[in-house]
PDB file of C-alpha atoms and ligand atoms in Angstrom:
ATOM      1  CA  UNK Q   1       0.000   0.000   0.000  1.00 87.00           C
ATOM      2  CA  UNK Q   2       2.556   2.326   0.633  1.00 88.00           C
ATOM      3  CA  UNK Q   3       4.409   1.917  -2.688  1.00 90.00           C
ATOM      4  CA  UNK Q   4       1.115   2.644  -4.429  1.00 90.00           C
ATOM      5  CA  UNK Q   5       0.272   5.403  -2.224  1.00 94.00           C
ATOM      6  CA  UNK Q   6       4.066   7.036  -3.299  1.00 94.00           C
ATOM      7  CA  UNK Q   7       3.856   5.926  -7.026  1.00 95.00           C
ATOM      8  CA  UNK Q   8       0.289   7.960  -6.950  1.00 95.00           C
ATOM      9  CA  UNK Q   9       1.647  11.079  -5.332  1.00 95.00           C
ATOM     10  CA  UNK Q  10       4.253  11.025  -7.787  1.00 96.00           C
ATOM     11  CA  UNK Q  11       1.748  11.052 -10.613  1.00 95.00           C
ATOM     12  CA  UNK Q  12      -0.633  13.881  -8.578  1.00 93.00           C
ATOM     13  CA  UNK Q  13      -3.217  11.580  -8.020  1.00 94.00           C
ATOM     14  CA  UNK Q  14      -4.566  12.743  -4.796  1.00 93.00           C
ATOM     15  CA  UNK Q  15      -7.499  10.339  -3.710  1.00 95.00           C
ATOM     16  CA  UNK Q  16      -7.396   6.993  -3.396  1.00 95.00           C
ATOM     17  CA  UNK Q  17      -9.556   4.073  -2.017  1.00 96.00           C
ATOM     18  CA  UNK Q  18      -8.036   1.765   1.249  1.00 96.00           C
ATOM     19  CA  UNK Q  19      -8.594  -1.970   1.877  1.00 96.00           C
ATOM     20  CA  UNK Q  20      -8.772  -3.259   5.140  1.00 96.00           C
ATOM     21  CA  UNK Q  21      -6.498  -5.793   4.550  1.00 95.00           C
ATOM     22  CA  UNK Q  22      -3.621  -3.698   2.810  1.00 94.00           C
ATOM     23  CA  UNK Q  23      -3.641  -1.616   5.357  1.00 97.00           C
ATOM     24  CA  UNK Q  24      -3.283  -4.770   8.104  1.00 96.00           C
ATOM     25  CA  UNK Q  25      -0.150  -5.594   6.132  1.00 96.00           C
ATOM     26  CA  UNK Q  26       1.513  -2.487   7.095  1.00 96.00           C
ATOM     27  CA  UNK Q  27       0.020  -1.641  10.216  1.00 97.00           C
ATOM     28  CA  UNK Q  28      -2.307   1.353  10.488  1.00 97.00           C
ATOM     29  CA  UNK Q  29       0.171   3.696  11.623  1.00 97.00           C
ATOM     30  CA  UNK Q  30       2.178   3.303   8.419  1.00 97.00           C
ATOM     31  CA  UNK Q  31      -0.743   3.709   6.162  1.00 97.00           C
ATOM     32  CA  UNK Q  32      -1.707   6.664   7.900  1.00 97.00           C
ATOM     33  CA  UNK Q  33       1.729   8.293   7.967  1.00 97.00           C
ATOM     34  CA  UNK Q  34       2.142   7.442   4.094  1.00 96.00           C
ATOM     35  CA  UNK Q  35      -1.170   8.577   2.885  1.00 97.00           C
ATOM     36  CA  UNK Q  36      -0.564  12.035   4.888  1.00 96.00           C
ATOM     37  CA  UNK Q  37       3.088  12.234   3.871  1.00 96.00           C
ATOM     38  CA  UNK Q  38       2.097  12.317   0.148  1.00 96.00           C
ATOM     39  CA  UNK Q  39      -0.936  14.715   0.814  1.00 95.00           C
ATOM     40  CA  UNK Q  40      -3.617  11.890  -0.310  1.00 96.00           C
ATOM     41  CA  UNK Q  41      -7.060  11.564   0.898  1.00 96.00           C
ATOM     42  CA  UNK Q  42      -8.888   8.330   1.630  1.00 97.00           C
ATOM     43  CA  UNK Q  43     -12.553   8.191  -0.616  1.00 97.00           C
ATOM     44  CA  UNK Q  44     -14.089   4.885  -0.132  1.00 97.00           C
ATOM     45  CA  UNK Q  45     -12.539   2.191   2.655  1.00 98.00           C
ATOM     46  CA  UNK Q  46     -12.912  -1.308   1.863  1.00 97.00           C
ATOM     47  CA  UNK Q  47     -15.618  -2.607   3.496  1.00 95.00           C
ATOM     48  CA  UNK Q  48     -17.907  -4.214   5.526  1.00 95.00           C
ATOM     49  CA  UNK Q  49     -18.058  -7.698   5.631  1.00 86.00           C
ATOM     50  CA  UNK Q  50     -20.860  -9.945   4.491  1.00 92.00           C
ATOM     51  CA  UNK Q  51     -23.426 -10.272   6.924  1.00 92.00           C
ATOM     52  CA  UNK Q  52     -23.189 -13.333   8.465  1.00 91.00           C
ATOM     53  CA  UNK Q  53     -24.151 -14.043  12.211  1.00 89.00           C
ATOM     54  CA  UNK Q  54     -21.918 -11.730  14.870  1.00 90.00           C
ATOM     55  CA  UNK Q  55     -21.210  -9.246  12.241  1.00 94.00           C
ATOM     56  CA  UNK Q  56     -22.354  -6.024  13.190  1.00 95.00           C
ATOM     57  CA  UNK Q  57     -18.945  -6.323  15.827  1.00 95.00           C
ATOM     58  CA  UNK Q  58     -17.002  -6.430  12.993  1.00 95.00           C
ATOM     59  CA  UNK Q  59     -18.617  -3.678  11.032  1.00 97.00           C
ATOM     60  CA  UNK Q  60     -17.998  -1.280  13.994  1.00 97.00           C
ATOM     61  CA  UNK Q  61     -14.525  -2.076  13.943  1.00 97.00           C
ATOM     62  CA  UNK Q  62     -14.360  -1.119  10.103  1.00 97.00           C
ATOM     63  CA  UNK Q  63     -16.164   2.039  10.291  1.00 98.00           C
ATOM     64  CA  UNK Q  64     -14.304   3.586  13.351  1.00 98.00           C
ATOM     65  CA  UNK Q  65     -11.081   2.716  11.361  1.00 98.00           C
ATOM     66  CA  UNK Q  66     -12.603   4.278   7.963  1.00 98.00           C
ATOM     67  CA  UNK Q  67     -13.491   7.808  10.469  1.00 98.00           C
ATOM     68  CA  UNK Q  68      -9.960   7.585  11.647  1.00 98.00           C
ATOM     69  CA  UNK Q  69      -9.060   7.461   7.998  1.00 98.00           C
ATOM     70  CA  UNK Q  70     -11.113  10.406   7.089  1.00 98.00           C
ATOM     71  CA  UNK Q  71     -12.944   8.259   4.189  1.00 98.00           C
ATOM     72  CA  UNK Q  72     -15.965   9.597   2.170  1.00 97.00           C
ATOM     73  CA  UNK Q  73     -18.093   6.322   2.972  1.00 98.00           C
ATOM     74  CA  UNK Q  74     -17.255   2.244   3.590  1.00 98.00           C
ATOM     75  CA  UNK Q  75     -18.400  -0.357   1.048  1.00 97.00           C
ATOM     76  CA  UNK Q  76     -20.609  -2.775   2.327  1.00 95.00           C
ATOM     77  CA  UNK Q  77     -21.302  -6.043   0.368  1.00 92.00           C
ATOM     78  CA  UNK Q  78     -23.986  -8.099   1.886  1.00 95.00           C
ATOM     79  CA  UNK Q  79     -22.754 -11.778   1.007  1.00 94.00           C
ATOM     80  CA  UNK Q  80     -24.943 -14.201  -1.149  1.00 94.00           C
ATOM     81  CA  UNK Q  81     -27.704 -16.348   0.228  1.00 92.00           C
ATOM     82  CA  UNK Q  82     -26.601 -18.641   3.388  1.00 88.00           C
ATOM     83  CA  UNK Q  83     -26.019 -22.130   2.515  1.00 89.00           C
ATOM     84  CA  UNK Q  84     -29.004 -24.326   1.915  1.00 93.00           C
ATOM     85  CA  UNK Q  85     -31.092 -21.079   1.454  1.00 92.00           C
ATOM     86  CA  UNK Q  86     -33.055 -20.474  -1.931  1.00 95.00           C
ATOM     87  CA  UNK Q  87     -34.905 -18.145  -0.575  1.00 96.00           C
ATOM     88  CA  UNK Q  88     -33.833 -14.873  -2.442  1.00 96.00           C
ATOM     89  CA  UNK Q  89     -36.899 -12.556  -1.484  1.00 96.00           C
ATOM     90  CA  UNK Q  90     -36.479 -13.321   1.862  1.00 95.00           C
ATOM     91  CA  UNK Q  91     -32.418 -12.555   2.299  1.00 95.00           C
ATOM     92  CA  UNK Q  92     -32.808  -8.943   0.118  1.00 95.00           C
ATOM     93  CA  UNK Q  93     -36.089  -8.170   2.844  1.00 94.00           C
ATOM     94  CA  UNK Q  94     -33.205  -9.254   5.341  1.00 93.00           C
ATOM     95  CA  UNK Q  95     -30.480  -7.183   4.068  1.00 94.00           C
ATOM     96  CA  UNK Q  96     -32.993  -4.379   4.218  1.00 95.00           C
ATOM     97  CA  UNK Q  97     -33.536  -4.461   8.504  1.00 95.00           C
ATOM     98  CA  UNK Q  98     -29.107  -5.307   7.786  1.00 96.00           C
ATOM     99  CA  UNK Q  99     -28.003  -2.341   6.741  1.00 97.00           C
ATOM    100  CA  UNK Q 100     -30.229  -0.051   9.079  1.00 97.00           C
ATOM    101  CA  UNK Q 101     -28.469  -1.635  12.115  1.00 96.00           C
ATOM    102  CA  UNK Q 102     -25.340  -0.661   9.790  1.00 97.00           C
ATOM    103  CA  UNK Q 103     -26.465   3.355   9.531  1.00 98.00           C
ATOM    104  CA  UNK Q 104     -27.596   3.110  13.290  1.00 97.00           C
ATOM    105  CA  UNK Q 105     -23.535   2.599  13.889  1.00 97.00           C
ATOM    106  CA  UNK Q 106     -22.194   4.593  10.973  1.00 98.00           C
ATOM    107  CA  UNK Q 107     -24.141   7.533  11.344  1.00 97.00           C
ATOM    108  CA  UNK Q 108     -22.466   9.315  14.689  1.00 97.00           C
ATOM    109  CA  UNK Q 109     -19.751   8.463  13.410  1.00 97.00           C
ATOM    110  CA  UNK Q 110     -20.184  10.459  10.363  1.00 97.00           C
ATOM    111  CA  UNK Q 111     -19.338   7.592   8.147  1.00 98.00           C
ATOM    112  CA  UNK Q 112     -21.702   7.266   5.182  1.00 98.00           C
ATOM    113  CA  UNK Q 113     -22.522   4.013   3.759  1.00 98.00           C
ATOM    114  CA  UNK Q 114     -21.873   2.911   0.387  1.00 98.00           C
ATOM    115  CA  UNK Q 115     -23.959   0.096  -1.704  1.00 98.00           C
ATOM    116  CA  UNK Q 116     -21.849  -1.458  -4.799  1.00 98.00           C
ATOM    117  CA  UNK Q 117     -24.149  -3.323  -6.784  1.00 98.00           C
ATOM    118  CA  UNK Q 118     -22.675  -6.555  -8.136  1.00 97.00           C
ATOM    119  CA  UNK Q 119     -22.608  -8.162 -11.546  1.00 97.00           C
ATOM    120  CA  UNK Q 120     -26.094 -10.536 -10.992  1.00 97.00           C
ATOM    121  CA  UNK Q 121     -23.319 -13.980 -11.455  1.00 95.00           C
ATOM    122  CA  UNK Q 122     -22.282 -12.776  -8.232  1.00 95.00           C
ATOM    123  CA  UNK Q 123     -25.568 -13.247  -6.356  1.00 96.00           C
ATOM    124  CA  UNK Q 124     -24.867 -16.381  -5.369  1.00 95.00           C
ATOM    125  CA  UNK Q 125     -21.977 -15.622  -3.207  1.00 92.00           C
ATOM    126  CA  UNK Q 126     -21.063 -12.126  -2.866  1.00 94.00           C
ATOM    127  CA  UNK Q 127     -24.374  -9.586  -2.795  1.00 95.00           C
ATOM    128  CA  UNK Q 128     -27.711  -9.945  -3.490  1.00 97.00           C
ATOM    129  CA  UNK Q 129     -28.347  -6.057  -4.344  1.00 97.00           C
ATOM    130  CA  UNK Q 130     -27.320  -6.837  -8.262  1.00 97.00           C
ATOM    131  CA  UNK Q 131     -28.712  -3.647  -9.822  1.00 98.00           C
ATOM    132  CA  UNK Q 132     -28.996   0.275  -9.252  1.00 98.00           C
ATOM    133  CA  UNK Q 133     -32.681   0.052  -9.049  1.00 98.00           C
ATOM    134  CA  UNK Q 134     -32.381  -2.317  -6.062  1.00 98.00           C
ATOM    135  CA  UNK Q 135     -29.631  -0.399  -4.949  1.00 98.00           C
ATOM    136  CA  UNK Q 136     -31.822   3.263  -5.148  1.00 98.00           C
ATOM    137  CA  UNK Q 137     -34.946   0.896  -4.055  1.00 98.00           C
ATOM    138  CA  UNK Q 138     -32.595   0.348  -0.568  1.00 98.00           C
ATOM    139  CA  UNK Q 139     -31.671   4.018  -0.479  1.00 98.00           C
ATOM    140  CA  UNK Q 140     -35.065   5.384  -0.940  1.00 98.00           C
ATOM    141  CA  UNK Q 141     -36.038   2.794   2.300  1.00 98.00           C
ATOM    142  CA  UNK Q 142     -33.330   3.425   4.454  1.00 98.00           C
ATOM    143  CA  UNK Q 143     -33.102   7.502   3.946  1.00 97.00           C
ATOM    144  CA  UNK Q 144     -29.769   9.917   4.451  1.00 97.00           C
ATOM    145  CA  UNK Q 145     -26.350   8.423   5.296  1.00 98.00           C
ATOM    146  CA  UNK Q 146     -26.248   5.540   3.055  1.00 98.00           C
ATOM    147  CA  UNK Q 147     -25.233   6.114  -0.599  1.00 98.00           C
ATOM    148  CA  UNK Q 148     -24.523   3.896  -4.399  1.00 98.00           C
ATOM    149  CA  UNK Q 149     -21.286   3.596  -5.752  1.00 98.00           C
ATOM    150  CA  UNK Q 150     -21.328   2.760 -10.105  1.00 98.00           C
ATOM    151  CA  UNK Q 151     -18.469   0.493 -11.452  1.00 98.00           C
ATOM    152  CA  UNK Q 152     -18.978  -0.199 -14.848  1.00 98.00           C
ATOM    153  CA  UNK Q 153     -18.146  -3.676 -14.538  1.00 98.00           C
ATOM    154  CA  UNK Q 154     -21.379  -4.335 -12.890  1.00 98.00           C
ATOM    155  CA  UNK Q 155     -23.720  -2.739 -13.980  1.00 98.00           C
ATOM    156  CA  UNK Q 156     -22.769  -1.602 -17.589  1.00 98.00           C
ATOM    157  CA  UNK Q 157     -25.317  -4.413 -19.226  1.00 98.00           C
ATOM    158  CA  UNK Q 158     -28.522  -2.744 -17.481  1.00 98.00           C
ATOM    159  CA  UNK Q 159     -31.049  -1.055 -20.068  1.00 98.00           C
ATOM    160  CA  UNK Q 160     -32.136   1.016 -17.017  1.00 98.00           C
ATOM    161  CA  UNK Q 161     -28.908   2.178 -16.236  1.00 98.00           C
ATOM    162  CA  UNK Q 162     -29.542   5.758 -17.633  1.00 98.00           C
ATOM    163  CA  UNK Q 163     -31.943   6.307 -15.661  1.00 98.00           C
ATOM    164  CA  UNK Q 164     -31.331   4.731 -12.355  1.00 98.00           C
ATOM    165  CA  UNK Q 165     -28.366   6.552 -12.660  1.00 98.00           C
ATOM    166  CA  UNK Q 166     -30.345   9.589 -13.127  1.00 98.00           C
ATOM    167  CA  UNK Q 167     -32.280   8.658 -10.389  1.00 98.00           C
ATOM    168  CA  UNK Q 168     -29.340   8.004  -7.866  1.00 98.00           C
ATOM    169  CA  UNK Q 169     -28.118  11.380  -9.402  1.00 98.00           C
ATOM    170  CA  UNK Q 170     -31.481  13.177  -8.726  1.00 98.00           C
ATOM    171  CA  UNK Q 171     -31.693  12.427  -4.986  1.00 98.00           C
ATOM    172  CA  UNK Q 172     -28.104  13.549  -4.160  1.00 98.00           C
ATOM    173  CA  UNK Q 173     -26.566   9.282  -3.661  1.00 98.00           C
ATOM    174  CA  UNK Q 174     -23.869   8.957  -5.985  1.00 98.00           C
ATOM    175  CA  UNK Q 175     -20.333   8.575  -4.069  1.00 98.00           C
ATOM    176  CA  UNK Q 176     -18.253   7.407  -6.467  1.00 97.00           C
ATOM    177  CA  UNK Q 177     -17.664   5.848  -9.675  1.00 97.00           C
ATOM    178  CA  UNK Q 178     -15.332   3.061 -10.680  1.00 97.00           C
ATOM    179  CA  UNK Q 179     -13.530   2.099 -13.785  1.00 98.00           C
ATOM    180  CA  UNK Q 180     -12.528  -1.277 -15.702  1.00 98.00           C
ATOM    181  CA  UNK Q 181     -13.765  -2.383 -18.899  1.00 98.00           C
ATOM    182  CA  UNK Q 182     -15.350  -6.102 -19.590  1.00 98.00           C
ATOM    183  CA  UNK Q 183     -13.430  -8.606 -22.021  1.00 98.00           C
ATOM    184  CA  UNK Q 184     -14.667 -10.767 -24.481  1.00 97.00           C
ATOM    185  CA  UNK Q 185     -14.365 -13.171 -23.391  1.00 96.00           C
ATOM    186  CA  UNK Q 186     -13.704 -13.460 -19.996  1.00 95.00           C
ATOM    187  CA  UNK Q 187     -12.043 -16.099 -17.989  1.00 95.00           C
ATOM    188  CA  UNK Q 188     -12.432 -14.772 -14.977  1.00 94.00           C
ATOM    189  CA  UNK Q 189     -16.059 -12.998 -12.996  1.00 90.00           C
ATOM    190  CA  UNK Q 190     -13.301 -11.640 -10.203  1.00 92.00           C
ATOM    191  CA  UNK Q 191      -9.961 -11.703 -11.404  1.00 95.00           C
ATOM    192  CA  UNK Q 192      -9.784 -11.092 -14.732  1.00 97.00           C
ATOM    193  CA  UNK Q 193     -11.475  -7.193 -15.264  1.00 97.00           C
ATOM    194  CA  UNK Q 194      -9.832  -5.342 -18.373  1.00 98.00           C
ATOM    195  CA  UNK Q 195      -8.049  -2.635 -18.792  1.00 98.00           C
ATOM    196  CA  UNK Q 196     -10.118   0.828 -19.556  1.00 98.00           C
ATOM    197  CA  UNK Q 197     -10.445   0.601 -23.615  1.00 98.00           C
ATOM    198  CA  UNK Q 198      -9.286  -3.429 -23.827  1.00 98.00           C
ATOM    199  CA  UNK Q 199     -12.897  -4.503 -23.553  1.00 98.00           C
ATOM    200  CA  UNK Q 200     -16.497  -3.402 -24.594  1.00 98.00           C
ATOM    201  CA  UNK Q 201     -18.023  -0.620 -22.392  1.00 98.00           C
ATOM    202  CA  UNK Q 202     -18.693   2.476 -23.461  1.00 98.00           C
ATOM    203  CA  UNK Q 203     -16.957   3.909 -20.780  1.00 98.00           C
ATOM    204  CA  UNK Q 204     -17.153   8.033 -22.242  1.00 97.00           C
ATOM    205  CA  UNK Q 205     -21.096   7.443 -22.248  1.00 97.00           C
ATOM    206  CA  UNK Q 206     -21.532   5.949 -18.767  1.00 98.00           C
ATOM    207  CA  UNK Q 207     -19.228   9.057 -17.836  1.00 97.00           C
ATOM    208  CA  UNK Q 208     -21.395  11.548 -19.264  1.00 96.00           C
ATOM    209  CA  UNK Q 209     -24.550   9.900 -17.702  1.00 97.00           C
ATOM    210  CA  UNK Q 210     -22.469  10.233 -14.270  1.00 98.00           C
ATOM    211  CA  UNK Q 211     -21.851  13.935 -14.958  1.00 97.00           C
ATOM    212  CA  UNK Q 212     -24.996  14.630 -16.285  1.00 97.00           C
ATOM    213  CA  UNK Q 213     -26.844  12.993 -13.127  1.00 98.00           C
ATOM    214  CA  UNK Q 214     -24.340  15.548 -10.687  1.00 97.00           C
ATOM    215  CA  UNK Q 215     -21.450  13.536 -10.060  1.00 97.00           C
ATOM    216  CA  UNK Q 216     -18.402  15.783  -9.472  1.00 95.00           C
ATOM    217  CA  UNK Q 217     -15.914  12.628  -7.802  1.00 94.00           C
ATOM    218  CA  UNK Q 218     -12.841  11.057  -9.178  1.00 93.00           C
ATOM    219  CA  UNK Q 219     -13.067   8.549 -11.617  1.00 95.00           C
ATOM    220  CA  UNK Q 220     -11.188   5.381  -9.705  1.00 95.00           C
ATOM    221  CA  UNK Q 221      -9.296   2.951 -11.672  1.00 96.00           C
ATOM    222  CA  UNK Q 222     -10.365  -0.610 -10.289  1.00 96.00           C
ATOM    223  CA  UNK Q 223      -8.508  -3.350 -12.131  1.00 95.00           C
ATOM    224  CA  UNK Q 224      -8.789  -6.514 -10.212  1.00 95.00           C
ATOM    225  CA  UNK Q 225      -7.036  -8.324 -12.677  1.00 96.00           C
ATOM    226  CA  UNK Q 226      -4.610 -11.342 -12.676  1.00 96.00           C
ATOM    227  CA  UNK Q 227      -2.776 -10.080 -15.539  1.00 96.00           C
ATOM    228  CA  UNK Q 228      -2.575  -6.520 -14.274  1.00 96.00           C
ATOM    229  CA  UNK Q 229      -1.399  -7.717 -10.720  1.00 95.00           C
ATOM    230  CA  UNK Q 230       1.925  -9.301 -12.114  1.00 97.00           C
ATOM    231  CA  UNK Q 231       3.057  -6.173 -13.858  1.00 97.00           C
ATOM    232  CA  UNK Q 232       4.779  -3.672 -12.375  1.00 96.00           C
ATOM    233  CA  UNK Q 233       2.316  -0.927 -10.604  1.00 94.00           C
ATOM    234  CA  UNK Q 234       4.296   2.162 -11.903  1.00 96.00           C
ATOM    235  CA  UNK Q 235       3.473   0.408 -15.833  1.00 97.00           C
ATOM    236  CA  UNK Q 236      -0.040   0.051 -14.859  1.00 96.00           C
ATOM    237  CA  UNK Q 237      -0.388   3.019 -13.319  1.00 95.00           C
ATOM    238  CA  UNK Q 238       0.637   5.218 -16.526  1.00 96.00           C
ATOM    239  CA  UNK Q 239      -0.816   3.007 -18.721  1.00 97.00           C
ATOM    240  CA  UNK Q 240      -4.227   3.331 -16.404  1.00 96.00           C
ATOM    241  CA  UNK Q 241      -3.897   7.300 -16.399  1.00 95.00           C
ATOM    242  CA  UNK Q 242      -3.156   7.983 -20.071  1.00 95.00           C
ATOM    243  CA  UNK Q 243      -6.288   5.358 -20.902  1.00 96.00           C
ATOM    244  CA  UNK Q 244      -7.839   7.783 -18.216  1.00 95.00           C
ATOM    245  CA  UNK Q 245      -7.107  10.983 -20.609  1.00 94.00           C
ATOM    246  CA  UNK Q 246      -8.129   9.632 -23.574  1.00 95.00           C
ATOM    247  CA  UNK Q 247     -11.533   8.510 -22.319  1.00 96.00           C
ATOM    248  CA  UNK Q 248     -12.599  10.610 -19.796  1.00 94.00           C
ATOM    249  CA  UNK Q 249     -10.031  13.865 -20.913  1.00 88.00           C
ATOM    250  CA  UNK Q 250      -7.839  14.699 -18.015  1.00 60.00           C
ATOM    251  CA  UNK Q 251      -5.343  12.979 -15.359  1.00 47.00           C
ATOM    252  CA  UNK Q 252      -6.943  15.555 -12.769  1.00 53.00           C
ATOM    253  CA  UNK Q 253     -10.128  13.088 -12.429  1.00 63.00           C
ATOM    254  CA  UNK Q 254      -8.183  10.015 -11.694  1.00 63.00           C
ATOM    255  CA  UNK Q 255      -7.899   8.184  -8.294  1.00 69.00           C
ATOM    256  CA  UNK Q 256      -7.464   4.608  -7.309  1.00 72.00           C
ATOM    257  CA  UNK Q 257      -7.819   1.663  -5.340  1.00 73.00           C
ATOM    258  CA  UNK Q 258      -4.819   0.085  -3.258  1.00 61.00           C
ATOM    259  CA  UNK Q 259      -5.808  -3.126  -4.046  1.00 59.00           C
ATOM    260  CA  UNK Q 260      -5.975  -2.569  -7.986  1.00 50.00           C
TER     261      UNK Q 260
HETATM  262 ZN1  LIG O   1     -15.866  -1.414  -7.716  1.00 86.78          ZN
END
């Protein structure tokens, strides 16, 4: 984390997103002392884990460590169905009653919340909220202090997308906006995300849809990508920023995630 956190200062990007676990490797101090070092602010933290039985103790610690981070809002990703379950109606009515525990906690600490819906292959196992209607749909229940983050990856295949995102746009709930691109074909749901322009999104389009729905954020590059991981970060890094100018026109927009 801290080489990435000195190879972005170096290229004046100035906000990144944190994982939980990167910063474990180096101890919070460190990541602390790096990130303010190099004058770079923490937008999302990585996240809240599923919500399985004894959770919410978990969650707590997460959130506290995102405010003493000074993050924008926490990911939270409410795991698939529990085993033996086929029930899906009944775990996204459960997820619901979830995540207002979750704003009960975040909220004096000033943390706000942040949905990420996930690609609907990933139901299964990693989130049931699969779409930004659900995602607004959970908003619109739940009220201020919990928000949607976009990553093209995701969601680019909805045909309400334009206007969900609209509608996210509309009530003030967009946070932040991730960037990838989806290869044909690809081996990989987790591991093997393209590099923005190697695949088939219209990335420029969902940009202008995020601008025109209010969003003034970074764009974050979010590669979680076996091929990416093996080469060196400083290479994907420039290559990442100059794709960055070309599609979204200018470097100053650019963040990223310590795990990408
Ligand atoms: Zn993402």
């Amino acid at each position: 984390m801290t080489t990435l956190v000195r190879l972005c200062a170096e290229r004046d990007i100035r906000v990144v997103s944190v994982w939980g676990n990167e910063i474990d490797r180096v101890g919070e101090a460190e990541a602390l002392n790096a990130l303010r070092e190099h004058g770079i602010t923490v937008s999302g933290y990585n996240r809240i884990v599923p919500f399985t039985p004894g959770y919410l103790e978990q969650a707590r610690f997460e959130l506290e460590r995102a405010a003493r981070f000074g993050a924008d809002h926490v990911f939270l990703f409410t795991g698939g169905l529990a085993q033996g379950d086929r029930d899906l109606g009944m775990a996204r009515r459960r997820v619901e009653d979830e995540m207002g525990h979750l704003l009960e906690i975040a909220k004096p600490l000033g943390m706000k919340l942040a949905i990420e819906p996930l690609h609907p292959m990933l139901t299964g196992d990693r989130t049931v909220v699969a779409s930004v209607s659900h995602a607004n749909d959970l908003c619109e229940t739940l009220g201020p202090g919990i928000g949607i983050v976009i990553d093209v990856y995701h969601v680019w295949w909805d045909e309400r997308l334009e206007s969900e995102i609209h509608r996210a746009g509309s009530a003030g709930r967009l946070l932040g906006f991730h960037v990838n691109d989806w290869l044909l074909p690809t081996k990989h749901l987790l591991t093997d995300r393209g590099m923005m322009g190697d695949g088939i999104i219209d990335l420029a389009a969902i940009d202008r849809l995020m601008r025109e729905a209010g969003f003034e954020g970074p764009v974050k590059v979010e590669l979680f990508s076996r091929d990416w991981w093996e080469r060196d970060p400083a290479e994907v890094l420039d290559v990442a920023l100059s794709r960055c100018e070309q599609i979204f026109g200018g470097t100053q927009r650019a963040g990223t995630d310590t795990q990408s």
